[in-house]
Short mmCIF file of C-alpha atoms in Angstrom, two decimals:
data_model
loop_
_atom_site.label_atom_id
_atom_site.label_comp_id
_atom_site.label_asym_id
_atom_site.label_seq_id
_atom_site.Cartn_x
_atom_site.Cartn_y
_atom_site.Cartn_z
CA MET Q 1 166.29 47.14 78.77
CA LYS Q 2 169.82 48.17 79.56
CA VAL Q 3 171.12 47.50 83.04
CA ILE Q 4 173.78 50.09 84.00
CA GLU Q 5 174.56 48.88 87.50
CA GLU Q 6 173.39 46.21 89.92
CA ASN Q 7 174.05 46.29 93.62
CA LEU Q 8 172.15 43.63 95.36
CA ARG Q 9 172.63 42.77 99.04
CA GLY Q 10 170.80 39.50 99.42
CA LYS Q 11 167.43 40.14 97.90
CA ARG Q 12 167.55 43.90 98.74
CA GLY Q 13 169.56 46.42 96.73
CA GLU Q 14 169.64 48.92 93.94
CA ILE Q 15 169.42 48.46 90.15
CA LYS Q 16 170.21 51.25 87.88
CA LEU Q 17 168.73 50.91 84.29
CA ILE Q 18 167.58 52.49 81.14
CA PRO Q 19 164.25 51.50 79.33
CA GLU Q 20 164.90 51.17 75.67
CA SER Q 21 161.43 50.55 74.36
CA LEU Q 22 157.67 50.72 75.24
CA ASP Q 23 157.84 47.06 76.27
CA ASP Q 24 160.49 47.99 78.87
CA LEU Q 25 158.20 50.64 80.35
CA TRP Q 26 155.45 48.00 80.63
CA HIS Q 27 157.79 45.68 82.44
CA LEU Q 28 158.73 48.49 84.91
CA LYS Q 29 155.00 48.86 85.79
CA TYR Q 30 155.13 45.25 87.32
CA ILE Q 31 158.51 45.79 88.85
CA ILE Q 32 158.08 49.04 90.70
CA GLU Q 33 155.83 48.74 93.84
CA PRO Q 34 154.53 50.98 96.61
CA GLY Q 35 157.28 51.48 99.13
CA ASP Q 36 160.10 51.19 96.63
CA ILE Q 37 162.47 54.18 96.35
CA VAL Q 38 162.90 55.42 92.70
CA TYR Q 39 165.51 57.97 91.61
CA SER Q 40 165.53 59.82 88.39
CA TRP Q 41 166.22 63.27 86.75
CA THR Q 42 163.11 65.55 86.60
CA LYS Q 43 162.04 69.14 86.31
CA ARG Q 44 161.02 71.16 89.47
CA ILE Q 45 159.94 74.83 89.76
CA ARG Q 46 162.16 77.06 91.86
CA GLU Q 47 161.06 80.46 92.93
CA SER Q 48 163.50 83.44 92.74
CA GLU Q 49 165.49 84.19 95.85
CA ASP Q 50 164.86 87.81 95.20
CA LYS Q 51 161.83 88.55 97.20
CA LEU Q 52 161.06 91.61 95.10
CA ARG Q 53 160.65 89.36 92.14
CA SER Q 54 157.95 86.82 91.37
CA ASP Q 55 160.03 84.97 88.80
CA LYS Q 56 159.84 81.09 88.75
CA GLU Q 57 162.16 78.91 86.76
CA ARG Q 58 162.14 75.11 85.96
CA ILE Q 59 165.37 73.42 86.97
CA THR Q 60 166.59 69.85 86.46
CA VAL Q 61 167.13 67.91 89.68
CA ARG Q 62 167.68 64.21 90.70
CA LEU Q 63 164.89 63.27 93.06
CA GLY Q 64 164.21 60.10 94.92
CA VAL Q 65 160.55 59.26 95.68
CA GLU Q 66 159.02 56.62 97.98
CA VAL Q 67 156.58 55.08 95.48
CA GLU Q 68 152.86 55.21 96.13
CA LYS Q 69 151.38 54.96 92.67
CA VAL Q 70 152.60 53.56 89.23
CA GLU Q 71 150.82 54.30 85.93
CA PHE Q 72 151.62 53.03 82.57
CA HIS Q 73 150.48 55.49 79.90
CA ARG Q 74 150.92 53.17 76.82
CA PHE Q 75 149.55 55.77 74.29
CA ALA Q 76 151.66 58.53 75.87
CA ASN Q 77 154.80 56.24 75.79
CA ARG Q 78 155.56 57.01 79.49
CA LEU Q 79 155.49 55.57 82.95
CA ARG Q 80 154.43 57.80 85.81
CA VAL Q 81 155.90 57.08 89.29
CA THR Q 82 154.25 59.12 92.04
CA GLY Q 83 155.35 59.33 95.64
CA ARG Q 84 156.74 61.34 98.61
CA ILE Q 85 160.09 63.01 98.00
CA VAL Q 86 162.76 61.34 100.12
CA CYS Q 87 165.96 62.71 98.44
CA GLY Q 88 166.71 65.75 96.44
CA VAL Q 89 166.99 69.47 96.56
CA GLU Q 90 163.91 69.56 98.87
CA ASP Q 91 163.11 66.48 101.03
CA SER Q 92 159.45 67.20 101.41
CA GLY Q 93 156.26 67.11 99.42
CA TYR Q 94 155.16 64.85 96.62
CA HIS Q 95 156.36 64.55 93.02
CA THR Q 96 155.62 62.41 89.92
CA LEU Q 97 158.53 61.09 87.91
CA SER Q 98 157.86 60.75 84.28
CA ILE Q 99 159.88 57.86 82.81
CA VAL Q 100 160.23 57.58 79.07
CA VAL Q 101 162.41 55.44 76.77
CA GLY Q 102 165.98 56.35 77.12
CA LYS Q 103 165.66 57.96 80.58
CA GLU Q 104 167.88 56.48 83.33
CA LEU Q 105 166.37 55.54 86.66
CA SER Q 106 167.32 53.57 89.80
CA ILE Q 107 165.16 51.35 91.86
CA VAL Q 108 165.88 50.48 95.44
CA LYS Q 109 163.68 47.67 96.87
CA GLU Q 110 163.27 44.09 98.32
CA TRP Q 111 163.68 42.29 94.95
CA LYS Q 112 161.43 39.31 94.28
CA ASP Q 113 162.65 36.45 92.02
CA GLU Q 114 159.90 37.10 89.51
CA GLN Q 115 160.97 40.73 89.19
CA LEU Q 116 164.61 39.83 88.59
CA LYS Q 117 163.63 37.30 86.06
CA ARG Q 118 161.40 39.97 84.37
CA ILE Q 119 164.47 42.35 84.08
CA LYS Q 120 166.57 39.46 82.52
CA LEU Q 121 163.66 38.83 80.02
CA ALA Q 122 163.56 42.51 79.13
CA VAL Q 123 167.43 42.69 78.59
CA GLN Q 124 167.23 39.93 76.01
CA LYS Q 125 166.95 41.39 72.58
CA ARG Q 126 164.25 39.98 70.36
CA PRO Q 127 163.40 40.60 66.76
CA GLU Q 128 160.54 43.02 66.28
CA VAL Q 129 157.47 41.35 64.61
CA VAL Q 130 154.43 42.78 62.83
CA ILE Q 131 151.34 40.50 62.20
CA VAL Q 132 149.09 41.42 59.27
CA THR Q 133 145.83 39.60 59.35
CA ILE Q 134 144.17 40.01 56.04
CA GLU Q 135 141.16 39.03 53.90
CA GLU Q 136 139.44 40.68 50.88
CA GLY Q 137 138.76 44.20 51.66
CA GLU Q 138 139.93 44.13 55.36
CA ALA Q 139 143.39 43.99 57.13
CA VAL Q 140 144.16 44.47 60.88
CA VAL Q 141 147.80 44.97 61.71
CA GLY Q 142 149.39 44.49 65.19
CA VAL Q 143 152.85 44.72 66.68
CA VAL Q 144 154.09 41.92 69.00
CA ARG Q 145 154.90 43.35 72.34
CA ASP Q 146 155.91 41.66 75.50
CA TRP Q 147 152.47 42.21 76.89
CA GLY Q 148 150.59 40.90 73.89
CA VAL Q 149 149.83 41.98 70.31
CA GLU Q 150 148.92 45.66 70.13
CA GLU Q 151 146.58 46.54 67.26
CA ILE Q 152 148.21 49.37 65.40
CA PHE Q 153 145.85 50.12 62.39
CA ASP Q 154 143.24 48.61 60.22
CA VAL Q 155 142.38 49.18 56.62
CA ARG Q 156 138.94 48.59 55.02
CA ARG Q 157 137.95 48.98 51.41
CA SER Q 158 135.05 47.89 49.38
CA TYR Q 159 135.73 46.75 45.77
CA GLY Q 160 134.21 44.43 43.25
CA LYS Q 161 135.98 42.78 40.40
CA ASP Q 162 138.16 45.82 39.72
CA SER Q 163 141.76 44.43 40.17
CA SER Q 164 143.13 47.99 40.28
CA GLU Q 165 141.09 48.77 43.49
CA ARG Q 166 142.44 45.63 45.08
CA VAL Q 167 146.00 46.68 44.24
CA GLU Q 168 145.29 50.02 45.84
CA PHE Q 169 144.04 48.25 48.98
CA PHE Q 170 147.45 46.39 49.13
CA HIS Q 171 149.29 49.70 48.58
CA GLU Q 172 147.48 51.44 51.31
CA ILE Q 173 148.31 48.67 53.84
CA MET Q 174 151.98 48.82 52.60
CA ARG Q 175 152.12 52.58 52.99
CA GLN Q 176 151.16 52.31 56.59
CA LEU Q 177 153.60 49.47 57.28
CA GLU Q 178 156.31 51.68 56.12
CA SER Q 179 155.78 53.87 59.13
CA LEU Q 180 156.53 51.03 61.45
CA GLU Q 181 159.88 49.65 62.73
CA PHE Q 182 160.20 45.91 62.52
CA LYS Q 183 162.36 43.00 61.37
CA TYR Q 184 159.73 40.40 60.41
CA ILE Q 185 156.24 40.45 58.89
CA VAL Q 186 153.77 37.59 59.49
CA VAL Q 187 150.96 37.70 56.96
CA ALA Q 188 148.03 35.53 57.97
CA GLY Q 189 144.27 35.06 57.10
CA PRO Q 190 141.65 32.92 55.43
CA GLY Q 191 141.61 32.15 51.62
CA PHE Q 192 144.19 33.22 49.08
CA THR Q 193 144.40 36.92 49.95
CA LYS Q 194 147.33 36.35 52.27
CA GLU Q 195 149.31 34.73 49.48
CA ASP Q 196 148.57 37.44 47.12
CA PHE Q 197 149.47 40.29 49.54
CA GLY Q 198 152.63 38.24 50.49
CA ARG Q 199 153.66 38.20 46.83
CA PHE Q 200 152.90 41.84 46.45
CA LEU Q 201 155.15 42.83 49.34
CA LYS Q 202 157.92 40.68 48.09
CA GLU Q 203 157.94 42.29 44.81
CA LYS Q 204 157.89 45.78 46.32
CA LYS Q 205 160.06 45.39 49.48
CA ASN Q 206 163.08 43.52 50.76
CA TRP Q 207 161.25 42.72 53.94
CA LYS Q 208 161.44 39.16 55.73
CA ILE Q 209 157.98 37.76 55.34
CA LEU Q 210 156.28 34.65 56.64
CA ILE Q 211 152.88 33.55 55.45
CA CYS Q 212 150.54 31.27 57.56
CA ASP Q 213 146.93 30.36 57.93
CA ALA Q 214 144.34 32.01 60.14
CA SER Q 215 140.59 31.58 59.93
CA SER Q 216 139.86 35.24 60.87
CA VAL Q 217 141.43 38.80 61.03
CA GLY Q 218 142.03 40.86 64.01
CA VAL Q 219 142.40 39.67 67.76
CA ARG Q 220 141.23 36.07 66.79
CA GLY Q 221 143.71 36.03 63.92
CA PHE Q 222 146.48 37.28 66.21
CA LEU Q 223 145.83 34.42 68.58
CA GLU Q 224 145.81 31.83 65.80
CA VAL Q 225 149.17 33.03 64.65
CA LEU Q 226 150.60 32.57 68.11
CA LYS Q 227 148.99 29.17 68.76
CA ARG Q 228 150.17 27.83 65.26
CA GLY Q 229 153.81 28.58 66.37
CA ALA Q 230 154.41 31.04 63.47
CA LEU Q 231 156.67 33.18 65.56
CA ASP Q 232 158.71 30.21 66.62
CA ARG Q 233 159.47 29.52 62.91
CA ILE Q 234 161.39 32.86 62.72
CA GLY Q 235 163.51 32.17 65.70
CA ARG Q 236 161.35 33.88 68.37
CA GLU Q 237 160.35 31.91 71.48
CA ILE Q 238 157.42 33.76 72.89
CA ARG Q 239 155.54 33.32 75.96
CA LEU Q 240 152.30 34.72 74.45
CA LYS Q 241 151.93 31.50 72.47
CA GLU Q 242 152.15 29.53 75.76
CA GLU Q 243 149.54 31.80 77.37
CA ALA Q 244 147.13 31.28 74.50
CA GLU Q 245 147.56 27.48 74.75
CA TYR Q 246 147.12 27.37 78.44
CA ILE Q 247 144.01 29.38 78.42
CA GLU Q 248 142.48 27.29 75.61
CA GLU Q 249 143.22 24.19 77.70
CA MET Q 250 141.71 25.73 80.73
CA LEU Q 251 138.55 26.68 78.99
CA GLU Q 252 138.23 23.18 77.51
CA LYS Q 253 138.61 21.67 81.04
CA ILE Q 254 136.01 24.12 82.45
CA ALA Q 255 133.60 22.97 79.76
CA LYS Q 256 134.18 19.40 80.68
CA ASP Q 257 134.19 20.10 84.55
CA GLU Q 258 137.60 18.25 84.86
CA LYS Q 259 140.94 18.89 86.58
CA VAL Q 260 140.66 22.63 86.77
CA VAL Q 261 139.99 25.27 89.33
CA TYR Q 262 139.77 29.25 89.15
CA GLY Q 263 139.42 31.94 91.78
CA ILE Q 264 141.76 32.40 94.66
CA GLU Q 265 139.88 30.32 97.24
CA ASP Q 266 139.57 27.25 95.04
CA VAL Q 267 143.24 27.58 93.91
CA LYS Q 268 144.26 27.71 97.56
CA LYS Q 269 142.13 24.57 98.23
CA ALA Q 270 143.83 22.86 95.27
CA TYR Q 271 147.25 23.76 96.77
CA GLU Q 272 146.23 22.18 100.16
CA TYR Q 273 145.65 18.88 98.32
CA GLY Q 274 148.99 19.16 96.40
CA ALA Q 275 147.04 19.04 93.10
CA ILE Q 276 148.35 22.08 91.17
CA GLU Q 277 150.26 21.16 88.05
CA VAL Q 278 150.26 24.53 86.41
CA LEU Q 279 149.21 27.80 88.23
CA LEU Q 280 148.02 30.64 85.90
CA ILE Q 281 147.90 34.16 87.31
CA VAL Q 282 147.48 37.64 85.71
CA ASP Q 283 150.19 40.17 86.34
CA GLU Q 284 147.60 42.80 87.33
CA PHE Q 285 145.91 40.45 89.80
CA LEU Q 286 149.42 39.56 91.22
CA ARG Q 287 150.22 43.16 91.66
CA GLU Q 288 146.96 43.99 93.47
CA GLU Q 289 147.21 40.85 95.69
CA ARG Q 290 150.84 41.72 96.87
CA LEU Q 291 149.23 44.79 98.65
CA ARG Q 292 146.89 42.41 100.61
CA TRP Q 293 148.97 39.22 101.66
CA ASP Q 294 152.27 37.50 100.99
CA ILE Q 295 151.22 35.93 97.61
CA ASP Q 296 154.80 35.48 96.52
CA SER Q 297 155.45 32.99 99.44
CA PHE Q 298 152.33 31.14 98.24
CA LEU Q 299 153.67 30.98 94.57
CA LYS Q 300 157.01 29.69 95.92
CA SER Q 301 155.25 27.00 97.92
CA VAL Q 302 153.41 25.93 94.68
CA GLU Q 303 156.76 25.67 92.96
CA ASP Q 304 158.28 23.71 95.86
CA LEU Q 305 155.48 21.11 95.31
CA GLY Q 306 156.39 20.79 91.57
CA GLY Q 307 153.86 23.19 90.19
CA LYS Q 308 154.70 25.47 87.31
CA ILE Q 309 153.82 29.19 87.55
CA VAL Q 310 152.84 31.12 84.35
CA ILE Q 311 152.22 34.82 84.66
CA LEU Q 312 149.89 36.26 82.10
CA SER Q 313 149.79 39.79 80.72
CA SER Q 314 146.44 41.68 81.46
CA GLU Q 315 146.92 43.51 78.25
CA PHE Q 316 146.50 40.41 75.98
CA GLU Q 317 143.38 38.31 75.34
CA PRO Q 318 144.33 35.21 77.35
CA GLY Q 319 145.07 37.39 80.51
CA LYS Q 320 141.71 39.25 79.95
CA ILE Q 321 139.81 35.93 79.89
CA LEU Q 322 141.52 34.83 83.19
CA MET Q 323 140.80 38.23 84.78
CA GLY Q 324 137.13 37.44 84.06
CA LEU Q 325 137.51 34.24 85.94
CA GLY Q 326 139.11 35.80 89.03
CA GLY Q 327 142.68 36.51 88.00
CA ILE Q 328 143.98 33.10 88.97
CA GLY Q 329 143.49 29.52 88.02
CA ALA Q 330 145.16 26.16 87.91
CA LEU Q 331 145.38 23.04 85.83
CA LEU Q 332 145.35 20.07 88.14
CA ARG Q 333 147.13 16.68 88.44
CA PHE Q 334 144.03 15.15 89.71
CA SER Q 335 140.56 16.07 90.64
CA PHE Q 336 139.44 16.47 94.28
CA GLU Q 337 136.27 17.00 96.21
#
Protein backbone atom coordinates (compact mmCIF):
# COMPACT_ATOMS: atom_id res chain seq x y z
CA MET A 1 0.00 0.00 0.00
CA LYS A 2 1.29 3.45 -0.87
CA VAL A 3 -0.08 6.39 1.13
CA ILE A 4 -0.03 9.56 -1.01
CA GLU A 5 -1.54 12.03 1.43
CA GLU A 6 -2.92 11.89 4.96
CA ASN A 7 -5.04 14.67 6.42
CA LEU A 8 -6.52 13.66 9.77
CA ARG A 9 -8.32 16.05 12.08
CA GLY A 10 -8.41 14.07 15.28
CA LYS A 11 -9.78 10.71 14.19
CA ARG A 12 -11.71 12.06 11.20
CA GLY A 13 -10.12 12.96 7.92
CA GLU A 14 -9.00 11.88 4.49
CA ILE A 15 -6.32 9.42 3.40
CA LYS A 16 -5.33 9.20 -0.25
CA LEU A 17 -3.62 5.95 -1.22
CA ILE A 18 -2.81 3.48 -3.99
CA PRO A 19 -3.24 -0.29 -3.50
CA GLU A 20 -0.15 -2.08 -4.81
CA SER A 21 -1.21 -5.72 -4.44
CA LEU A 22 -4.16 -8.05 -4.05
CA ASP A 23 -3.43 -8.04 -0.32
CA ASP A 24 -3.97 -4.27 -0.27
CA LEU A 25 -7.43 -4.66 -1.86
CA TRP A 26 -8.29 -7.19 0.84
CA HIS A 27 -7.19 -4.73 3.54
CA LEU A 28 -9.40 -2.03 2.00
CA LYS A 29 -12.44 -4.29 2.31
CA TYR A 30 -12.10 -4.03 6.09
CA ILE A 31 -11.19 -0.33 6.10
CA ILE A 32 -14.02 1.05 3.94
CA GLU A 33 -17.41 1.01 5.71
CA PRO A 34 -20.99 2.12 4.97
CA GLY A 35 -21.23 5.89 5.42
CA ASP A 36 -17.65 6.59 4.34
CA ILE A 37 -17.00 8.83 1.33
CA VAL A 38 -14.72 7.29 -1.30
CA TYR A 39 -13.34 9.22 -4.28
CA SER A 40 -11.78 7.67 -7.38
CA TRP A 41 -11.60 7.97 -11.16
CA THR A 42 -14.23 6.00 -13.04
CA LYS A 43 -16.09 5.71 -16.34
CA ARG A 44 -19.58 7.18 -16.85
CA ILE A 45 -21.84 7.24 -19.89
CA ARG A 46 -22.69 10.71 -21.21
CA GLU A 47 -25.41 11.27 -23.76
CA SER A 48 -24.82 13.60 -26.68
CA GLU A 49 -26.02 17.19 -26.21
CA ASP A 50 -27.34 17.10 -29.76
CA LYS A 51 -30.98 16.04 -29.34
CA LEU A 52 -31.06 14.81 -32.93
CA ARG A 53 -28.35 12.25 -32.16
CA SER A 54 -28.61 9.25 -29.90
CA ASP A 55 -24.85 8.89 -29.43
CA LYS A 56 -23.52 7.94 -26.01
CA GLU A 57 -19.91 8.16 -24.98
CA ARG A 58 -17.94 6.90 -21.99
CA ILE A 59 -16.02 9.64 -20.19
CA THR A 60 -13.54 9.50 -17.33
CA VAL A 61 -14.59 11.44 -14.23
CA ARG A 62 -13.64 11.62 -10.57
CA LEU A 63 -16.65 10.70 -8.46
CA GLY A 64 -17.26 10.60 -4.76
CA VAL A 65 -19.75 8.06 -3.41
CA GLU A 66 -21.25 7.61 0.05
CA VAL A 67 -20.57 3.94 0.63
CA GLU A 68 -23.39 1.45 1.01
CA LYS A 69 -21.69 -1.81 -0.02
CA VAL A 70 -18.13 -3.11 -0.36
CA GLU A 71 -17.28 -6.35 -2.18
CA PHE A 72 -13.86 -7.96 -2.56
CA HIS A 73 -13.66 -10.00 -5.76
CA ARG A 74 -10.48 -11.95 -5.13
CA PHE A 75 -10.56 -13.91 -8.39
CA ALA A 76 -11.33 -10.79 -10.45
CA ASN A 77 -8.55 -8.85 -8.65
CA ARG A 78 -10.76 -5.91 -7.80
CA LEU A 79 -12.70 -4.20 -5.01
CA ARG A 80 -16.19 -2.87 -5.80
CA VAL A 81 -17.44 0.10 -3.79
CA THR A 82 -21.10 0.98 -4.35
CA GLY A 83 -22.95 4.03 -3.07
CA ARG A 84 -24.87 7.23 -3.71
CA ILE A 85 -22.99 9.84 -5.75
CA VAL A 86 -22.19 12.88 -3.59
CA CYS A 87 -19.56 14.59 -5.71
CA GLY A 88 -18.79 14.64 -9.42
CA VAL A 89 -20.18 15.71 -12.75
CA GLU A 90 -23.62 14.64 -11.59
CA ASP A 91 -24.45 14.74 -7.91
CA SER A 92 -27.27 12.21 -8.06
CA GLY A 93 -27.86 8.54 -8.59
CA TYR A 94 -25.73 5.55 -7.64
CA HIS A 95 -22.44 4.25 -8.94
CA THR A 96 -19.97 1.43 -8.32
CA LEU A 97 -16.30 2.33 -8.16
CA SER A 98 -14.07 -0.51 -9.36
CA ILE A 99 -10.79 -0.36 -7.44
CA VAL A 100 -7.87 -2.34 -8.87
CA VAL A 101 -4.17 -2.54 -8.09
CA GLY A 102 -2.45 0.73 -9.02
CA LYS A 103 -5.63 2.85 -8.96
CA GLU A 104 -5.65 5.87 -6.65
CA LEU A 105 -8.53 6.47 -4.25
CA SER A 106 -9.31 8.74 -1.30
CA ILE A 107 -11.23 7.67 1.80
CA VAL A 108 -12.96 10.19 4.06
CA LYS A 109 -14.24 8.75 7.33
CA GLU A 110 -14.15 8.58 11.10
CA TRP A 111 -10.99 6.51 11.40
CA LYS A 112 -10.69 3.74 13.99
CA ASP A 113 -7.37 2.78 15.56
CA GLU A 114 -7.59 -0.75 14.13
CA GLN A 115 -8.06 0.66 10.61
CA LEU A 116 -5.07 3.02 10.89
CA LYS A 117 -2.97 0.10 12.16
CA ARG A 118 -4.14 -1.97 9.20
CA ILE A 119 -2.93 0.71 6.77
CA LYS A 120 0.47 0.80 8.48
CA LEU A 121 0.62 -2.99 8.22
CA ALA A 122 -0.20 -2.84 4.51
CA VAL A 123 2.43 -0.15 3.89
CA GLN A 124 5.20 -2.36 5.30
CA LYS A 125 6.91 -4.32 2.54
CA ARG A 126 7.21 -8.07 3.08
CA PRO A 127 8.94 -10.75 1.06
CA GLU A 128 6.56 -12.80 -1.09
CA VAL A 129 6.48 -16.43 -0.01
CA VAL A 130 5.25 -19.56 -1.82
CA ILE A 131 4.65 -22.77 0.12
CA VAL A 132 4.96 -26.10 -1.71
CA THR A 133 3.53 -29.02 0.26
CA ILE A 134 4.59 -32.23 -1.44
CA GLU A 135 4.58 -36.02 -1.14
CA GLU A 136 4.99 -38.77 -3.70
CA GLY A 137 2.66 -38.08 -6.63
CA GLU A 138 0.92 -35.03 -5.11
CA ALA A 139 1.82 -31.38 -4.54
CA VAL A 140 -0.38 -28.50 -3.38
CA VAL A 141 1.06 -25.00 -3.72
CA GLY A 142 -0.10 -21.81 -1.97
CA VAL A 143 0.91 -18.16 -1.82
CA VAL A 144 1.13 -16.44 1.56
CA ARG A 145 -1.26 -13.50 1.58
CA ASP A 146 -2.09 -11.10 4.39
CA TRP A 147 -5.44 -12.88 4.78
CA GLY A 148 -3.99 -16.39 4.78
CA VAL A 149 -2.44 -18.94 2.45
CA GLU A 150 -4.21 -18.96 -0.92
CA GLU A 151 -4.04 -22.28 -2.76
CA ILE A 152 -2.83 -21.57 -6.29
CA PHE A 153 -2.52 -24.97 -7.93
CA ASP A 154 -2.06 -28.67 -7.32
CA VAL A 155 -0.25 -31.33 -9.31
CA ARG A 156 -1.10 -35.03 -9.12
CA ARG A 157 0.61 -37.82 -11.01
CA SER A 158 0.60 -41.60 -10.64
CA TYR A 159 3.87 -43.41 -11.17
CA GLY A 160 5.59 -46.55 -10.00
CA LYS A 161 9.29 -47.22 -9.83
CA ASP A 162 10.03 -45.31 -13.04
CA SER A 163 12.34 -42.49 -11.93
CA SER A 164 11.78 -40.58 -15.18
CA GLU A 165 8.09 -40.14 -14.34
CA ARG A 166 9.04 -38.83 -10.89
CA VAL A 167 11.40 -36.30 -12.49
CA GLU A 168 8.63 -35.23 -14.88
CA PHE A 169 6.37 -34.74 -11.83
CA PHE A 170 9.01 -32.39 -10.38
CA HIS A 171 9.36 -30.58 -13.72
CA GLU A 172 5.61 -30.00 -13.92
CA ILE A 173 5.56 -28.37 -10.47
CA MET A 174 8.56 -26.22 -11.37
CA ARG A 175 6.96 -25.07 -14.63
CA GLN A 176 3.89 -23.82 -12.77
CA LEU A 177 6.05 -22.16 -10.10
CA GLU A 178 7.81 -20.20 -12.85
CA SER A 179 4.53 -18.37 -13.57
CA LEU A 180 4.39 -16.95 -10.02
CA GLU A 181 6.16 -13.95 -8.51
CA PHE A 182 7.95 -14.65 -5.23
CA LYS A 183 11.16 -14.19 -3.28
CA TYR A 184 11.16 -17.36 -1.16
CA ILE A 185 9.92 -20.93 -1.49
CA VAL A 186 9.14 -23.14 1.49
CA VAL A 187 9.08 -26.83 0.57
CA ALA A 188 7.34 -29.00 3.16
CA GLY A 189 5.82 -32.44 3.49
CA PRO A 190 6.19 -35.94 4.95
CA GLY A 191 8.99 -38.34 4.08
CA PHE A 192 11.96 -37.69 1.80
CA THR A 193 10.12 -36.27 -1.22
CA LYS A 194 10.49 -32.69 0.02
CA GLU A 195 14.31 -33.05 0.27
CA ASP A 196 14.49 -34.58 -3.20
CA PHE A 197 12.33 -31.85 -4.71
CA GLY A 198 14.32 -29.18 -2.87
CA ARG A 199 17.57 -30.51 -4.33
CA PHE A 200 15.94 -30.69 -7.77
CA LEU A 201 14.97 -27.00 -7.58
CA LYS A 202 18.39 -25.91 -6.35
CA GLU A 203 20.02 -27.61 -9.32
CA LYS A 204 17.66 -25.94 -11.79
CA LYS A 205 16.95 -22.51 -10.28
CA ASN A 206 18.65 -19.79 -8.31
CA TRP A 207 15.72 -19.54 -5.88
CA LYS A 208 15.84 -19.03 -2.12
CA ILE A 209 14.52 -22.31 -0.76
CA LEU A 210 13.73 -23.46 2.78
CA ILE A 211 12.83 -27.07 3.54
CA CYS A 212 10.79 -28.06 6.59
CA ASP A 213 8.68 -30.95 7.90
CA ALA A 214 4.91 -31.29 7.58
CA SER A 215 2.80 -34.39 8.08
CA SER A 216 0.41 -33.67 5.20
CA VAL A 217 -0.11 -31.60 2.06
CA GLY A 218 -2.67 -28.88 1.34
CA VAL A 219 -4.38 -26.75 4.00
CA ARG A 220 -3.15 -28.81 6.94
CA GLY A 221 0.37 -28.69 5.57
CA PHE A 222 0.16 -24.90 5.19
CA LEU A 223 -0.95 -24.61 8.83
CA GLU A 224 1.92 -26.79 10.00
CA VAL A 225 4.43 -24.63 8.15
CA LEU A 226 3.04 -21.55 9.90
CA LYS A 227 2.97 -23.16 13.36
CA ARG A 228 6.52 -24.46 13.03
CA GLY A 229 7.76 -20.90 12.50
CA ALA A 230 9.28 -21.64 9.10
CA LEU A 231 8.41 -18.18 7.83
CA ASP A 232 10.13 -16.54 10.79
CA ARG A 233 13.31 -18.33 9.77
CA ILE A 234 13.36 -16.37 6.51
CA GLY A 235 12.88 -13.07 8.27
CA ARG A 236 9.08 -12.79 8.03
CA GLU A 237 7.08 -12.09 11.14
CA ILE A 238 3.59 -13.17 10.21
CA ARG A 239 0.40 -12.89 12.17
CA LEU A 240 -1.02 -16.02 10.52
CA LYS A 241 1.32 -18.14 12.63
CA GLU A 242 -0.05 -16.43 15.74
CA GLU A 243 -3.64 -17.03 14.59
CA ALA A 244 -3.01 -20.74 14.06
CA GLU A 245 -1.42 -21.09 17.51
CA TYR A 246 -4.23 -19.25 19.31
CA ILE A 247 -6.96 -21.29 17.62
CA GLU A 248 -5.15 -24.51 18.43
CA GLU A 249 -4.92 -23.42 22.09
CA MET A 250 -8.59 -22.42 22.08
CA LEU A 251 -9.72 -25.80 20.71
CA GLU A 252 -7.61 -27.62 23.31
CA LYS A 253 -9.20 -25.59 26.12
CA ILE A 254 -12.70 -26.20 24.73
CA ALA A 255 -11.99 -29.95 24.75
CA LYS A 256 -10.88 -29.69 28.39
CA ASP A 257 -13.66 -27.21 29.30
CA GLU A 258 -11.22 -24.82 30.94
CA LYS A 259 -10.56 -21.05 30.79
CA VAL A 260 -12.20 -20.33 27.44
CA VAL A 261 -15.45 -18.82 26.14
CA TYR A 262 -16.88 -18.26 22.66
CA GLY A 263 -19.90 -16.46 21.25
CA ILE A 264 -20.66 -12.80 21.89
CA GLU A 265 -22.83 -13.24 25.01
CA ASP A 266 -20.32 -15.43 26.87
CA VAL A 267 -17.48 -13.11 25.84
CA LYS A 268 -19.36 -10.11 27.24
CA LYS A 269 -19.92 -12.02 30.47
CA ALA A 270 -16.20 -12.83 30.69
CA TYR A 271 -15.47 -9.13 30.19
CA GLU A 272 -17.75 -8.20 33.09
CA TYR A 273 -15.65 -10.47 35.34
CA GLY A 274 -12.42 -8.96 34.00
CA ALA A 275 -11.34 -12.45 32.94
CA ILE A 276 -10.31 -11.89 29.30
CA GLU A 277 -6.61 -12.44 28.62
CA VAL A 278 -6.75 -12.74 24.80
CA LEU A 279 -9.83 -11.83 22.76
CA LEU A 280 -10.02 -13.45 19.31
CA ILE A 281 -12.36 -11.93 16.74
CA VAL A 282 -12.84 -12.59 13.01
CA ASP A 283 -12.55 -9.55 10.72
CA GLU A 284 -15.83 -10.36 8.92
CA PHE A 285 -17.68 -10.72 12.25
CA LEU A 286 -16.21 -7.40 13.43
CA ARG A 287 -17.34 -5.72 10.22
CA GLU A 288 -20.90 -7.02 10.60
CA GLU A 289 -21.15 -6.16 14.31
CA ARG A 290 -20.09 -2.54 13.66
CA LEU A 291 -23.42 -2.11 11.86
CA ARG A 292 -25.32 -3.21 15.01
CA TRP A 293 -23.53 -1.64 18.00
CA ASP A 294 -20.37 0.15 19.12
CA ILE A 295 -18.18 -2.95 19.27
CA ASP A 296 -14.98 -0.87 18.91
CA SER A 297 -15.60 0.76 22.31
CA PHE A 298 -16.04 -2.73 23.75
CA LEU A 299 -12.68 -3.85 22.28
CA LYS A 300 -11.04 -0.72 23.68
CA SER A 301 -12.45 -1.52 27.12
CA VAL A 302 -11.04 -5.05 26.90
CA GLU A 303 -7.62 -3.56 26.12
CA ASP A 304 -7.94 -1.08 29.00
CA LEU A 305 -8.36 -4.07 31.34
CA GLY A 306 -5.14 -5.62 30.01
CA GLY A 307 -6.65 -7.95 27.41
CA LYS A 308 -4.96 -8.54 24.07
CA ILE A 309 -7.00 -8.22 20.86
CA VAL A 310 -6.22 -10.54 17.93
CA ILE A 311 -8.18 -10.04 14.69
CA LEU A 312 -8.32 -13.18 12.53
CA SER A 313 -8.83 -13.37 8.78
CA SER A 314 -12.10 -14.95 7.64
CA GLU A 315 -10.27 -16.15 4.51
CA PHE A 316 -7.92 -18.45 6.43
CA GLU A 317 -8.58 -21.70 8.29
CA PRO A 318 -8.21 -20.37 11.90
CA GLY A 319 -10.73 -17.60 11.14
CA LYS A 320 -13.13 -20.06 9.53
CA ILE A 321 -12.96 -22.25 12.63
CA LEU A 322 -13.73 -19.29 14.89
CA MET A 323 -16.61 -18.19 12.63
CA GLY A 324 -18.09 -21.62 13.25
CA LEU A 325 -17.94 -20.85 16.98
CA GLY A 326 -19.73 -17.50 16.67
CA GLY A 327 -17.00 -15.26 15.25
CA ILE A 328 -15.57 -14.28 18.64
CA GLY A 329 -13.95 -16.05 21.56
CA ALA A 330 -11.57 -15.45 24.45
CA LEU A 331 -8.79 -17.17 26.33
CA LEU A 332 -9.28 -16.40 30.02
CA ARG A 333 -7.07 -15.56 32.99
CA PHE A 334 -9.36 -17.58 35.23
CA SER A 335 -12.59 -19.56 35.04
CA PHE A 336 -15.88 -18.19 36.38
CA GLU A 337 -19.44 -19.36 36.85
